[in-house]
Amino acid sequence: MKFYSAFLCAVSGLGFAASVLPASAEPATCVLEVGGQSYIDGPCSFERLSSDDGSFKIMDTAGDYFAYVYVEGGGATAHWNEFAGVNRAHTPLGALRRDGACWTSDSARICAMAAEQSADVSPMGSWDCEIMGFTLDDRTYKNSSAPAAAVQGIERIADDAFGVTLEDGYRFALFDVTADRLVWHSPASGDTFECRRE
């Protein structure tokens, strides 16, 4: 029993430690695509590995996926953990070339951009959510499949999240809001859509 309790405490401690960002990590917006599949696309942690050459590590906010980019001269090499939750970057991504805020190859793309200032983030505008689209301003909400509705209020519920209440009492939330994307969610229907700014 003592062994089991000690083991459980150790495992719980590891889980807690994995969810805490290292002191040198900074919030950022990242992309990790491998073989045409997206593993990170949004908020992440960014950690500089060196002050000289630009090498860095990115990790998604859940700690499931991460990648190391080692910059050498005009190019870079990278490794990633490939399987969610694995704690070492054992899979090579090969040689990469710089493309703006990204490092790319024929099979991988790794990007890191500074996190946007939360005061500048706004859900106002036109959004394409693939299945539906909508426009929002401080007075009107227009869903592509419904008539325009009057907005009763828009409340900031987190740095990057907003609650919207329409005059008829219908409520929905907008999460993970950045300059060009957000997540639309209706508690009433349970529908959740990833949206891009038009």
mmCIF file of C-alpha atoms in Angstrom:
data_model
loop_
_atom_site.group_PDB
_atom_site.id
_atom_site.type_symbol
_atom_site.label_atom_id
_atom_site.label_comp_id
_atom_site.label_asym_id
_atom_site.label_seq_id
_atom_site.Cartn_x
_atom_site.Cartn_y
_atom_site.Cartn_z
ATOM 1 C CA MET A 1 0.000 0.000 0.000
ATOM 2 C CA LYS A 2 2.833 2.408 0.831
ATOM 3 C CA PHE A 3 4.447 1.704 -2.547
ATOM 4 C CA TYR A 4 1.160 2.358 -4.361
ATOM 5 C CA SER A 5 0.620 5.656 -2.484
ATOM 6 C CA ALA A 6 4.180 6.789 -3.175
ATOM 7 C CA PHE A 7 3.826 5.850 -6.846
ATOM 8 C CA LEU A 8 0.514 7.720 -7.133
ATOM 9 C CA CYS A 9 2.040 10.835 -5.537
ATOM 10 C CA ALA A 10 5.032 10.661 -7.872
ATOM 11 C CA VAL A 11 2.843 10.286 -10.971
ATOM 12 C CA SER A 12 0.533 13.099 -9.826
ATOM 13 C CA GLY A 13 3.552 15.319 -9.217
ATOM 14 C CA LEU A 14 4.876 14.599 -12.699
ATOM 15 C CA GLY A 15 1.529 15.542 -14.217
ATOM 16 C CA PHE A 16 1.507 18.802 -12.285
ATOM 17 C CA ALA A 17 5.108 19.555 -13.216
ATOM 18 C CA ALA A 18 4.364 18.946 -16.889
ATOM 19 C CA SER A 19 1.544 21.501 -16.828
ATOM 20 C CA VAL A 20 3.739 24.288 -15.411
ATOM 21 C CA LEU A 21 5.731 26.324 -17.922
ATOM 22 C CA PRO A 22 9.487 26.532 -17.449
ATOM 23 C CA ALA A 23 10.615 29.901 -16.093
ATOM 24 C CA SER A 24 12.105 30.854 -19.465
ATOM 25 C CA ALA A 25 8.988 29.936 -21.501
ATOM 26 C CA GLU A 26 6.914 32.732 -23.015
ATOM 27 C CA PRO A 27 3.352 32.637 -24.337
ATOM 28 C CA ALA A 28 3.246 32.581 -28.129
ATOM 29 C CA THR A 29 1.183 31.510 -31.105
ATOM 30 C CA CYS A 30 2.645 28.427 -32.772
ATOM 31 C CA VAL A 31 2.174 25.997 -35.625
ATOM 32 C CA LEU A 32 3.482 22.437 -35.805
ATOM 33 C CA GLU A 33 2.494 20.552 -38.948
ATOM 34 C CA VAL A 34 4.024 17.208 -39.875
ATOM 35 C CA GLY A 35 3.091 15.158 -42.922
ATOM 36 C CA GLY A 36 0.184 17.473 -43.695
ATOM 37 C CA GLN A 37 -1.386 17.023 -40.245
ATOM 38 C CA SER A 38 -1.668 19.846 -37.711
ATOM 39 C CA TYR A 39 -0.501 19.148 -34.151
ATOM 40 C CA ILE A 40 -0.209 22.703 -32.806
ATOM 41 C CA ASP A 41 -2.114 25.650 -34.250
ATOM 42 C CA GLY A 42 -2.667 28.426 -31.748
ATOM 43 C CA PRO A 43 -1.580 29.375 -28.235
ATOM 44 C CA CYS A 44 1.606 27.665 -27.039
ATOM 45 C CA SER A 45 4.713 28.142 -24.958
ATOM 46 C CA PHE A 46 7.937 29.302 -26.607
ATOM 47 C CA GLU A 47 11.324 28.724 -25.002
ATOM 48 C CA ARG A 48 14.636 30.028 -26.314
ATOM 49 C CA LEU A 49 17.329 27.374 -26.181
ATOM 50 C CA SER A 50 20.178 29.760 -26.940
ATOM 51 C CA SER A 51 20.658 33.497 -26.896
ATOM 52 C CA ASP A 52 23.074 33.345 -29.854
ATOM 53 C CA ASP A 53 21.693 31.243 -32.684
ATOM 54 C CA GLY A 54 17.876 31.414 -32.444
ATOM 55 C CA SER A 55 17.289 27.769 -31.450
ATOM 56 C CA PHE A 56 13.967 27.247 -29.650
ATOM 57 C CA LYS A 57 11.338 24.851 -28.340
ATOM 58 C CA ILE A 58 7.557 25.117 -28.782
ATOM 59 C CA MET A 59 4.909 23.193 -26.824
ATOM 60 C CA ASP A 60 1.120 23.205 -27.036
ATOM 61 C CA THR A 61 -0.771 24.454 -23.990
ATOM 62 C CA ALA A 62 -1.845 20.929 -22.989
ATOM 63 C CA GLY A 63 1.747 19.676 -23.089
ATOM 64 C CA ASP A 64 0.825 16.946 -25.585
ATOM 65 C CA TYR A 65 3.103 17.931 -28.477
ATOM 66 C CA PHE A 66 6.385 19.815 -28.681
ATOM 67 C CA ALA A 67 9.295 20.353 -31.044
ATOM 68 C CA TYR A 68 12.887 21.546 -30.815
ATOM 69 C CA VAL A 69 14.391 23.637 -33.623
ATOM 70 C CA TYR A 70 18.194 23.827 -33.680
ATOM 71 C CA VAL A 71 19.380 26.739 -35.826
ATOM 72 C CA GLU A 72 22.775 26.315 -37.490
ATOM 73 C CA GLY A 73 24.018 28.935 -39.934
ATOM 74 C CA GLY A 74 21.245 29.698 -42.433
ATOM 75 C CA GLY A 75 19.304 26.487 -41.801
ATOM 76 C CA ALA A 76 17.984 24.355 -38.981
ATOM 77 C CA THR A 77 17.203 20.803 -37.945
ATOM 78 C CA ALA A 78 14.267 19.783 -35.774
ATOM 79 C CA HIS A 79 12.945 16.932 -33.651
ATOM 80 C CA TRP A 80 9.484 16.404 -32.156
ATOM 81 C CA ASN A 81 7.792 13.983 -29.766
ATOM 82 C CA GLU A 82 5.388 12.543 -32.428
ATOM 83 C CA PHE A 83 3.093 10.824 -29.901
ATOM 84 C CA ALA A 84 0.883 12.859 -27.540
ATOM 85 C CA GLY A 85 2.274 13.003 -24.030
ATOM 86 C CA VAL A 86 5.659 11.434 -24.805
ATOM 87 C CA ASN A 87 8.236 13.495 -22.913
ATOM 88 C CA ARG A 88 11.150 13.400 -25.360
ATOM 89 C CA ALA A 89 11.582 14.658 -28.905
ATOM 90 C CA HIS A 90 12.750 11.389 -30.424
ATOM 91 C CA THR A 91 11.561 11.801 -34.022
ATOM 92 C CA PRO A 92 13.746 13.835 -36.417
ATOM 93 C CA LEU A 93 12.086 16.258 -38.818
ATOM 94 C CA GLY A 94 15.243 16.739 -40.857
ATOM 95 C CA ALA A 95 16.688 19.897 -42.369
ATOM 96 C CA LEU A 96 14.513 23.024 -42.422
ATOM 97 C CA ARG A 97 14.745 26.375 -44.195
ATOM 98 C CA ARG A 98 13.519 29.695 -42.841
ATOM 99 C CA ASP A 99 10.304 31.207 -44.190
ATOM 100 C CA GLY A 100 9.364 34.313 -42.158
ATOM 101 C CA ALA A 101 8.361 33.220 -38.643
ATOM 102 C CA CYS A 102 8.435 29.581 -39.777
ATOM 103 C CA TRP A 103 10.943 26.831 -40.429
ATOM 104 C CA THR A 104 9.785 24.498 -43.212
ATOM 105 C CA SER A 105 10.635 21.422 -45.230
ATOM 106 C CA ASP A 106 8.650 19.293 -47.668
ATOM 107 C CA SER A 107 7.109 17.395 -44.734
ATOM 108 C CA ALA A 108 7.128 19.795 -41.762
ATOM 109 C CA ARG A 109 6.292 23.365 -40.780
ATOM 110 C CA ILE A 110 7.172 24.907 -37.399
ATOM 111 C CA CYS A 111 6.209 28.515 -36.636
ATOM 112 C CA ALA A 112 6.371 30.735 -33.557
ATOM 113 C CA MET A 113 5.024 34.271 -33.282
ATOM 114 C CA ALA A 114 4.839 36.543 -30.241
ATOM 115 C CA ALA A 115 1.524 36.289 -28.421
ATOM 116 C CA GLU A 116 -0.870 39.089 -29.230
ATOM 117 C CA GLN A 117 -1.635 41.632 -26.575
ATOM 118 C CA SER A 118 -4.985 40.626 -25.070
ATOM 119 C CA ALA A 119 -6.253 44.225 -25.085
ATOM 120 C CA ASP A 120 -5.972 44.203 -28.891
ATOM 121 C CA VAL A 121 -7.946 40.960 -29.356
ATOM 122 C CA SER A 122 -11.503 41.475 -30.593
ATOM 123 C CA PRO A 123 -14.211 39.086 -31.823
ATOM 124 C CA MET A 124 -15.837 41.839 -33.910
ATOM 125 C CA GLY A 125 -15.954 41.297 -37.655
ATOM 126 C CA SER A 126 -16.788 38.592 -40.203
ATOM 127 C CA TRP A 127 -15.850 34.962 -39.524
ATOM 128 C CA ASP A 128 -15.857 31.791 -41.656
ATOM 129 C CA CYS A 129 -16.491 28.655 -39.597
ATOM 130 C CA GLU A 130 -16.727 26.316 -42.650
ATOM 131 C CA ILE A 131 -20.171 24.949 -41.687
ATOM 132 C CA MET A 132 -21.479 28.422 -40.982
ATOM 133 C CA GLY A 133 -20.279 31.978 -40.965
ATOM 134 C CA PHE A 134 -21.182 34.986 -38.866
ATOM 135 C CA THR A 135 -20.622 38.688 -38.419
ATOM 136 C CA LEU A 136 -20.591 40.445 -35.070
ATOM 137 C CA ASP A 137 -20.501 44.061 -33.992
ATOM 138 C CA ASP A 138 -21.564 45.700 -30.743
ATOM 139 C CA ARG A 139 -25.227 45.877 -31.868
ATOM 140 C CA THR A 140 -25.861 42.988 -34.295
ATOM 141 C CA TYR A 141 -25.071 39.286 -34.688
ATOM 142 C CA LYS A 142 -25.747 37.713 -38.099
ATOM 143 C CA ASN A 143 -25.397 33.954 -38.531
ATOM 144 C CA SER A 144 -25.284 32.773 -42.171
ATOM 145 C CA SER A 145 -28.317 30.523 -41.592
ATOM 146 C CA ALA A 146 -30.493 32.879 -39.518
ATOM 147 C CA PRO A 147 -31.783 36.445 -39.597
ATOM 148 C CA ALA A 148 -29.814 39.202 -37.890
ATOM 149 C CA ALA A 149 -30.281 39.403 -34.130
ATOM 150 C CA ALA A 150 -29.809 42.316 -31.754
ATOM 151 C CA VAL A 151 -26.930 41.995 -29.306
ATOM 152 C CA GLN A 152 -27.842 42.607 -25.656
ATOM 153 C CA GLY A 153 -24.250 42.455 -24.430
ATOM 154 C CA ILE A 154 -20.697 41.249 -25.045
ATOM 155 C CA GLU A 155 -18.667 40.402 -21.955
ATOM 156 C CA ARG A 156 -14.954 39.656 -21.792
ATOM 157 C CA ILE A 157 -14.745 36.456 -19.706
ATOM 158 C CA ALA A 158 -10.990 35.884 -20.113
ATOM 159 C CA ASP A 159 -8.068 37.552 -21.895
ATOM 160 C CA ASP A 160 -8.996 35.758 -25.135
ATOM 161 C CA ALA A 161 -12.652 34.811 -24.548
ATOM 162 C CA PHE A 162 -15.994 36.602 -24.788
ATOM 163 C CA GLY A 163 -19.576 35.768 -23.852
ATOM 164 C CA VAL A 164 -22.276 37.108 -26.176
ATOM 165 C CA THR A 165 -25.932 37.474 -25.136
ATOM 166 C CA LEU A 166 -28.572 38.243 -27.760
ATOM 167 C CA GLU A 167 -31.802 40.186 -27.042
ATOM 168 C CA ASP A 168 -33.828 36.930 -27.181
ATOM 169 C CA GLY A 169 -31.666 35.467 -24.373
ATOM 170 C CA TYR A 170 -29.606 33.136 -26.576
ATOM 171 C CA ARG A 171 -25.989 32.964 -25.396
ATOM 172 C CA PHE A 172 -22.795 31.750 -27.038
ATOM 173 C CA ALA A 173 -19.102 32.054 -26.307
ATOM 174 C CA LEU A 174 -16.066 32.946 -28.407
ATOM 175 C CA PHE A 175 -12.842 31.338 -27.145
ATOM 176 C CA ASP A 176 -9.156 31.421 -28.125
ATOM 177 C CA VAL A 177 -9.737 34.714 -29.957
ATOM 178 C CA THR A 178 -6.732 35.960 -31.934
ATOM 179 C CA ALA A 179 -6.441 38.500 -34.747
ATOM 180 C CA ASP A 180 -7.398 35.892 -37.358
ATOM 181 C CA ARG A 181 -9.141 32.984 -35.603
ATOM 182 C CA LEU A 182 -11.481 31.996 -32.788
ATOM 183 C CA VAL A 183 -13.627 29.120 -31.509
ATOM 184 C CA TRP A 184 -17.431 29.627 -31.520
ATOM 185 C CA HIS A 185 -19.351 27.582 -28.915
ATOM 186 C CA SER A 186 -23.035 27.294 -28.018
ATOM 187 C CA PRO A 187 -23.742 25.857 -24.547
ATOM 188 C CA ALA A 188 -27.393 25.308 -25.588
ATOM 189 C CA SER A 189 -26.682 23.082 -28.613
ATOM 190 C CA GLY A 190 -23.178 21.931 -27.710
ATOM 191 C CA ASP A 191 -21.961 22.993 -31.171
ATOM 192 C CA THR A 192 -18.341 24.138 -31.416
ATOM 193 C CA PHE A 193 -16.741 25.541 -34.573
ATOM 194 C CA GLU A 194 -13.225 26.730 -35.358
ATOM 195 C CA CYS A 195 -13.442 29.961 -37.324
ATOM 196 C CA ARG A 196 -11.102 32.142 -39.379
ATOM 197 C CA ARG A 197 -11.502 35.853 -39.972
ATOM 198 C CA GLU A 198 -12.722 36.664 -43.486
#
